[in-house]
mmCIF file of C-alpha atoms and ligand atoms in Angstrom:
data_model
loop_
_atom_site.group_PDB
_atom_site.id
_atom_site.type_symbol
_atom_site.label_atom_id
_atom_site.label_comp_id
_atom_site.label_asym_id
_atom_site.label_seq_id
_atom_site.Cartn_x
_atom_site.Cartn_y
_atom_site.Cartn_z
ATOM 1 C CA MET E 26 -19.990 20.585 -11.245
ATOM 2 C CA GLN E 27 -17.121 23.080 -11.209
ATOM 3 C CA LYS E 28 -16.588 25.139 -8.092
ATOM 4 C CA GLU E 29 -14.729 28.330 -7.495
ATOM 5 C CA ILE E 30 -12.697 28.360 -4.323
ATOM 6 C CA GLY E 31 -11.801 31.996 -4.199
ATOM 7 C CA PHE E 32 -8.225 33.019 -4.121
ATOM 8 C CA ILE E 33 -5.532 30.484 -3.510
ATOM 9 C CA THR E 34 -2.091 32.028 -3.190
ATOM 10 C CA GLY E 35 -3.303 35.122 -5.029
ATOM 11 C CA ARG E 36 -4.914 33.384 -8.005
ATOM 12 C CA CYS E 37 -8.557 32.621 -8.561
ATOM 13 C CA CYS E 38 -8.845 28.856 -8.731
ATOM 14 C CA ILE E 39 -11.591 26.743 -10.304
ATOM 15 C CA TYR E 40 -11.847 23.058 -9.502
ATOM 16 C CA SER E 41 -14.242 20.175 -9.893
ATOM 17 C CA GLY E 42 -12.662 17.636 -7.512
ATOM 18 C CA LYS E 43 -13.395 17.152 -3.830
ATOM 19 C CA LEU E 44 -11.236 16.884 -0.749
ATOM 20 C CA ILE E 45 -11.887 14.296 1.973
ATOM 21 C CA THR E 46 -9.691 14.591 5.051
ATOM 22 C CA LEU E 47 -9.285 12.166 7.955
ATOM 23 C CA CYS E 48 -8.243 13.124 11.447
ATOM 24 C CA GLY E 49 -8.025 11.645 14.936
ATOM 25 C CA GLY E 50 -5.574 10.713 17.664
ATOM 26 C CA GLU E 51 -2.735 8.193 17.519
ATOM 27 C CA GLY E 52 -3.800 4.691 16.461
ATOM 28 C CA ALA E 53 -7.327 5.690 15.432
ATOM 29 C CA GLY E 54 -6.931 3.786 12.161
ATOM 30 C CA LYS E 55 -6.912 6.773 9.756
ATOM 31 C CA SER E 56 -4.302 5.391 7.404
ATOM 32 C CA THR E 57 -6.045 2.009 7.141
ATOM 33 C CA GLN E 58 -9.368 3.709 6.392
ATOM 34 C CA ALA E 59 -7.824 6.222 3.971
ATOM 35 C CA LYS E 60 -6.431 3.281 1.989
ATOM 36 C CA LYS E 61 -9.818 1.518 2.076
ATOM 37 C CA ILE E 62 -11.534 4.657 0.701
ATOM 38 C CA PHE E 63 -8.904 4.867 -2.037
ATOM 39 C CA ASP E 64 -9.321 1.169 -2.962
ATOM 40 C CA PHE E 65 -13.101 1.561 -2.982
ATOM 41 C CA PHE E 66 -12.993 4.587 -5.333
ATOM 42 C CA GLN E 67 -10.552 2.801 -7.592
ATOM 43 C CA SER E 68 -12.817 -0.246 -7.777
ATOM 44 C CA GLU E 69 -15.655 2.118 -8.817
ATOM 45 C CA ASN E 70 -13.404 3.849 -11.405
ATOM 46 C CA ILE E 71 -13.669 7.155 -9.541
ATOM 47 C CA PRO E 72 -10.510 9.211 -10.167
ATOM 48 C CA CYS E 73 -8.780 9.779 -6.829
ATOM 49 C CA ILE E 74 -5.488 10.459 -5.077
ATOM 50 C CA LEU E 75 -4.367 9.163 -1.680
ATOM 51 C CA THR E 76 -2.045 11.495 0.170
ATOM 52 C CA LYS E 77 -1.056 12.562 3.685
ATOM 53 C CA GLU E 78 0.311 15.298 5.922
ATOM 54 C CA PRO E 79 3.009 15.624 6.915
ATOM 55 C CA GLY E 80 4.926 13.982 4.081
ATOM 56 C CA GLY E 81 2.799 14.106 0.932
ATOM 57 C CA THR E 82 5.607 15.643 -1.155
ATOM 58 C CA LYS E 83 9.372 15.185 -1.597
ATOM 59 C CA ILE E 84 10.120 18.155 0.649
ATOM 60 C CA GLY E 85 7.288 17.105 2.963
ATOM 61 C CA LEU E 86 8.934 13.719 3.548
ATOM 62 C CA MET E 87 12.056 15.506 4.756
ATOM 63 C CA ILE E 88 9.935 17.690 7.033
ATOM 64 C CA ARG E 89 8.076 14.590 8.306
ATOM 65 C CA LYS E 90 11.359 12.965 9.268
ATOM 66 C CA ILE E 91 12.337 15.978 11.369
ATOM 67 C CA LEU E 92 8.901 16.265 12.960
ATOM 68 C CA LEU E 93 8.323 12.648 13.923
ATOM 69 C CA SER E 94 11.794 11.505 14.921
ATOM 70 C CA PRO E 95 12.028 10.776 18.677
ATOM 71 C CA GLU E 96 15.561 12.242 18.443
ATOM 72 C CA ASN E 97 13.900 15.661 18.088
ATOM 73 C CA SER E 98 11.902 15.508 21.310
ATOM 74 C CA ASP E 99 13.465 18.872 22.288
ATOM 75 C CA ILE E 100 12.017 20.684 19.237
ATOM 76 C CA TYR E 101 10.851 24.239 20.067
ATOM 77 C CA ASN E 102 7.047 24.391 19.825
ATOM 78 C CA LYS E 103 7.108 27.316 17.339
ATOM 79 C CA THR E 104 9.516 25.362 15.111
ATOM 80 C CA GLU E 105 7.156 22.382 15.255
ATOM 81 C CA LEU E 106 4.166 24.514 14.270
ATOM 82 C CA LEU E 107 5.986 26.271 11.423
ATOM 83 C CA LEU E 108 7.248 22.962 10.009
ATOM 84 C CA TYR E 109 3.701 21.538 9.892
ATOM 85 C CA LEU E 110 2.556 24.701 8.137
ATOM 86 C CA ALA E 111 5.487 24.586 5.689
ATOM 87 C CA ASP E 112 4.632 20.974 4.873
ATOM 88 C CA ARG E 113 1.009 22.073 4.278
ATOM 89 C CA ALA E 114 1.960 24.919 1.938
ATOM 90 C CA GLU E 115 4.102 22.592 -0.176
ATOM 91 C CA HIS E 116 1.501 19.833 -0.208
ATOM 92 C CA PHE E 117 -1.494 22.046 -0.907
ATOM 93 C CA HIS E 118 0.226 23.807 -3.784
ATOM 94 C CA LYS E 119 1.840 20.739 -5.361
ATOM 95 C CA VAL E 120 -0.623 17.909 -4.691
ATOM 96 C CA ILE E 121 -4.064 18.989 -3.466
ATOM 97 C CA VAL E 122 -4.818 21.902 -5.817
ATOM 98 C CA PRO E 123 -3.609 20.106 -8.985
ATOM 99 C CA GLY E 124 -5.616 17.011 -7.957
ATOM 100 C CA LEU E 125 -8.796 19.039 -7.445
ATOM 101 C CA GLN E 126 -8.284 20.955 -10.673
ATOM 102 C CA ASN E 127 -8.034 17.613 -12.485
ATOM 103 C CA GLY E 128 -11.419 16.627 -11.068
ATOM 104 C CA LYS E 129 -10.056 14.047 -8.649
ATOM 105 C CA ILE E 130 -11.266 13.133 -5.195
ATOM 106 C CA VAL E 131 -8.270 13.828 -2.984
ATOM 107 C CA ILE E 132 -8.162 11.670 0.167
ATOM 108 C CA CYS E 133 -5.831 13.251 2.677
ATOM 109 C CA ASP E 134 -4.683 11.559 5.899
ATOM 110 C CA ARG E 135 -4.608 14.601 8.234
ATOM 111 C CA PHE E 136 -4.943 18.279 7.292
ATOM 112 C CA ILE E 137 -5.663 21.628 8.983
ATOM 113 C CA ASP E 138 -7.643 20.169 11.888
ATOM 114 C CA SER E 139 -4.624 18.263 13.185
ATOM 115 C CA THR E 140 -2.798 21.581 13.527
ATOM 116 C CA PHE E 141 -5.754 23.166 15.338
ATOM 117 C CA VAL E 142 -5.902 20.261 17.757
ATOM 118 C CA TYR E 143 -2.262 19.166 18.264
ATOM 119 C CA GLN E 144 -0.559 22.564 18.158
ATOM 120 C CA GLY E 145 -3.532 24.795 19.058
ATOM 121 C CA GLU E 146 -5.456 22.824 21.688
ATOM 122 C CA ALA E 147 -2.820 20.472 23.076
ATOM 123 C CA ARG E 148 0.289 22.675 22.871
ATOM 124 C CA GLY E 149 -1.709 25.864 23.551
ATOM 125 C CA MET E 150 -0.359 27.775 20.565
ATOM 126 C CA ASP E 151 -1.967 30.889 19.126
ATOM 127 C CA ILE E 152 -5.098 29.900 17.142
ATOM 128 C CA ASP E 153 -5.307 33.338 15.492
ATOM 129 C CA PHE E 154 -1.787 32.861 14.122
ATOM 130 C CA ILE E 155 -2.686 29.358 12.850
ATOM 131 C CA ASN E 156 -5.799 30.789 11.160
ATOM 132 C CA TYR E 157 -3.753 33.626 9.681
ATOM 133 C CA VAL E 158 -1.175 31.296 8.132
ATOM 134 C CA HIS E 159 -3.884 28.941 6.881
ATOM 135 C CA LYS E 160 -5.545 31.883 5.153
ATOM 136 C CA TYR E 161 -2.162 32.761 3.622
ATOM 137 C CA ILE E 162 -1.643 29.198 2.360
ATOM 138 C CA LEU E 163 -5.193 28.101 1.513
ATOM 139 C CA GLY E 164 -7.178 31.275 0.922
ATOM 140 C CA ASP E 165 -10.831 30.436 1.714
ATOM 141 C CA PHE E 166 -10.425 26.787 0.890
ATOM 142 C CA LEU E 167 -11.868 24.072 3.170
ATOM 143 C CA PRO E 168 -12.271 20.292 2.768
ATOM 144 C CA ASP E 169 -15.639 18.999 1.498
ATOM 145 C CA LEU E 170 -15.729 16.293 4.170
ATOM 146 C CA THR E 171 -13.660 15.759 7.315
ATOM 147 C CA LEU E 172 -13.917 12.349 8.972
ATOM 148 C CA VAL E 173 -13.132 12.459 12.682
ATOM 149 C CA LEU E 174 -12.071 8.967 13.766
ATOM 150 C CA ASP E 175 -12.708 8.834 17.486
ATOM 151 C CA CYS E 176 -11.310 6.287 19.922
ATOM 152 C CA ARG E 177 -10.141 6.273 23.541
ATOM 153 C CA PRO E 178 -6.417 7.085 23.769
ATOM 154 C CA LYS E 179 -5.825 3.770 25.563
ATOM 155 C CA SER E 180 -7.268 1.759 22.644
ATOM 156 C CA GLY E 181 -5.391 3.907 20.111
ATOM 157 C CA LEU E 182 -2.056 3.514 21.876
ATOM 158 C CA GLU E 183 -2.598 -0.251 22.188
ATOM 159 C CA ARG E 184 -3.152 -0.334 18.417
ATOM 160 C CA VAL E 185 0.078 1.671 17.953
ATOM 161 C CA ASP E 186 1.957 -0.903 20.078
ATOM 162 C CA ARG E 187 0.542 -3.742 17.973
ATOM 163 C CA ASP E 188 1.567 -1.923 14.760
ATOM 164 C CA LEU E 189 5.075 -1.392 16.157
ATOM 165 C CA ALA E 190 5.326 -5.076 17.102
ATOM 166 C CA CYS E 191 4.306 -6.270 13.628
ATOM 167 C CA GLY E 192 6.388 -3.640 11.820
ATOM 168 C CA THR E 193 3.578 -1.658 10.133
ATOM 169 C CA ARG E 194 4.709 1.372 12.180
ATOM 170 C CA THR E 195 8.308 2.283 12.933
ATOM 171 C CA GLU E 196 10.029 3.629 16.052
ATOM 172 C CA ASP E 197 11.615 6.452 14.047
ATOM 173 C CA GLU E 198 8.157 8.089 13.739
ATOM 174 C CA SER E 199 7.161 7.677 17.372
ATOM 175 C CA ARG E 200 7.755 11.164 18.838
ATOM 176 C CA PHE E 201 4.053 11.813 19.562
ATOM 177 C CA ASP E 202 3.281 8.260 20.737
ATOM 178 C CA SER E 203 5.440 8.774 23.798
ATOM 179 C CA GLU E 204 3.565 11.912 24.967
ATOM 180 C CA LYS E 205 1.765 11.584 28.330
ATOM 181 C CA ILE E 206 -1.778 10.160 28.356
ATOM 182 C CA SER E 207 -3.082 13.642 29.334
ATOM 183 C CA PHE E 208 -1.750 14.954 26.000
ATOM 184 C CA HIS E 209 -3.657 12.240 24.113
ATOM 185 C CA GLU E 210 -6.810 13.012 26.139
ATOM 186 C CA LYS E 211 -6.531 16.659 25.046
ATOM 187 C CA ILE E 212 -6.192 15.541 21.431
ATOM 188 C CA ARG E 213 -9.324 13.436 21.679
ATOM 189 C CA ALA E 214 -11.282 16.247 23.347
ATOM 190 C CA GLY E 215 -10.047 18.720 20.697
ATOM 191 C CA PHE E 216 -11.272 16.602 17.789
ATOM 192 C CA LEU E 217 -14.589 15.895 19.523
ATOM 193 C CA LYS E 218 -15.049 19.652 20.017
ATOM 194 C CA LEU E 219 -14.470 20.286 16.311
ATOM 195 C CA ALA E 220 -16.932 17.536 15.354
ATOM 196 C CA GLU E 221 -19.517 18.896 17.771
ATOM 197 C CA LYS E 222 -19.236 22.489 16.508
ATOM 198 C CA ASN E 223 -19.265 21.152 12.949
ATOM 199 C CA GLU E 224 -18.404 24.511 11.382
ATOM 200 C CA ASN E 225 -19.205 24.644 7.669
ATOM 201 C CA ALA E 226 -21.034 21.318 8.147
ATOM 202 C CA ARG E 227 -17.964 19.454 6.927
ATOM 203 C CA PHE E 228 -17.325 17.138 9.919
ATOM 204 C CA TYR E 229 -18.564 13.603 10.427
ATOM 205 C CA LEU E 230 -17.852 11.763 13.670
ATOM 206 C CA ILE E 231 -16.988 8.070 13.357
ATOM 207 C CA ASP E 232 -16.696 5.560 16.198
ATOM 208 C CA ALA E 233 -13.242 4.150 15.426
ATOM 209 C CA GLU E 234 -13.391 1.440 18.090
ATOM 210 C CA LYS E 235 -15.596 -0.713 15.863
ATOM 211 C CA THR E 236 -14.124 -3.312 13.500
ATOM 212 C CA VAL E 237 -12.236 -2.062 10.436
ATOM 213 C CA ASP E 238 -15.157 -3.113 8.197
ATOM 214 C CA ASN E 239 -17.802 -1.478 10.383
ATOM 215 C CA VAL E 240 -15.802 1.768 10.507
ATOM 216 C CA PHE E 241 -15.532 1.686 6.742
ATOM 217 C CA GLU E 242 -19.312 1.210 6.375
ATOM 218 C CA SER E 243 -19.854 4.376 8.470
ATOM 219 C CA ILE E 244 -17.334 6.214 6.295
ATOM 220 C CA LYS E 245 -19.116 5.117 3.119
ATOM 221 C CA SER E 246 -22.407 6.431 4.539
ATOM 222 C CA ALA E 247 -20.741 9.772 5.306
ATOM 223 C CA ILE E 248 -19.318 9.990 1.788
ATOM 224 C CA ILE E 249 -22.757 9.408 0.262
ATOM 225 C CA GLU E 250 -24.583 11.629 2.763
ATOM 226 C CA LYS E 251 -22.240 14.539 2.032
ATOM 227 C CA GLY E 252 -22.779 14.076 -1.705
ATOM 228 C CA ILE E 253 -19.142 13.232 -2.489
ATOM 229 C CA ILE E 254 -20.435 10.346 -4.612
ATOM 230 C CA GLN E 255 -23.966 9.243 -5.541
ATOM 231 C CA ASN E 256 -25.451 6.089 -4.046
HETATM 232 P P1 TMP A 307 0.549 10.118 11.410
HETATM 233 O O1 TMP A 307 1.029 10.078 10.011
HETATM 234 O O2 TMP A 307 0.743 8.850 12.134
HETATM 235 O O3 TMP A 307 -0.803 10.659 11.544
HETATM 236 O O4 TMP A 307 1.597 11.093 12.158
HETATM 237 C C1 TMP A 307 1.594 12.446 12.048
HETATM 238 C C2 TMP A 307 1.832 13.008 13.421
HETATM 239 O O5 TMP A 307 1.940 14.433 13.324
HETATM 240 C C3 TMP A 307 0.700 12.728 14.398
HETATM 241 O O6 TMP A 307 1.249 12.468 15.674
HETATM 242 C C4 TMP A 307 -0.052 14.027 14.463
HETATM 243 C C5 TMP A 307 0.997 15.059 14.185
HETATM 244 N N1 TMP A 307 0.504 16.264 13.510
HETATM 245 C C6 TMP A 307 0.518 17.470 14.185
HETATM 246 O O7 TMP A 307 0.923 17.525 15.352
HETATM 247 N N2 TMP A 307 0.107 18.589 13.532
HETATM 248 C C7 TMP A 307 -0.314 18.572 12.234
HETATM 249 O O8 TMP A 307 -0.689 19.616 11.670
HETATM 250 C C8 TMP A 307 -0.327 17.307 11.539
HETATM 251 C C9 TMP A 307 -0.750 17.252 10.108
HETATM 252 C C10 TMP A 307 0.082 16.175 12.215
#
């Protein structure tokens, strides 16, 4: 069924696809699960796209490099926020909207909620400003389903260390990993708060400390429950 999503960057936009976003703290397993969702849809011949923020576009990859490099640990917090929002504008316009208009299920590893939690909750930046810029970039658009992958910061950071040791994660993207544990606790609390409020009934809380396969089973249930695909 086609849906109208109001005005995106000044134009009325009709689309038939759906957006699934994943969020959570460091090492929660989002990227692994995003790939599993993508592989599952592909095996079912469901048209889909796997993408991420920051870094889902050519320009976004350059922005990602600036944002995640430990060399930039002195970045000014307003610069950090504006770069995440710039990455989002580019990505939404060039990847998400075209994907949805082509009827695809877009699976996005991180989206608006990471800005609310990392920059808003943890860095204490102005939520009204974040909302204002999101409205400017996205209009009234919201994801159809947001999976909140919850785990204790200690378990997440241990997973990050294991990924670093086996090379599936690189040191040049480790700026946030080296934040204090109190920062990671704030991140966890921020995502749990969003899941609890469940505005627009789009959130689904997943216990990410279970095995990869068990987490994926919960995700599949959420996808069916929210009507993204039929059982
Ligand atoms: P990831 O690809 O491992 O999730 O890394 C992205 C990092 O950027 C992660 O530490 C969370 C952070 N981030 C923000 O601080 N704000 C945002 O809006 C987004 C999308 C990510």
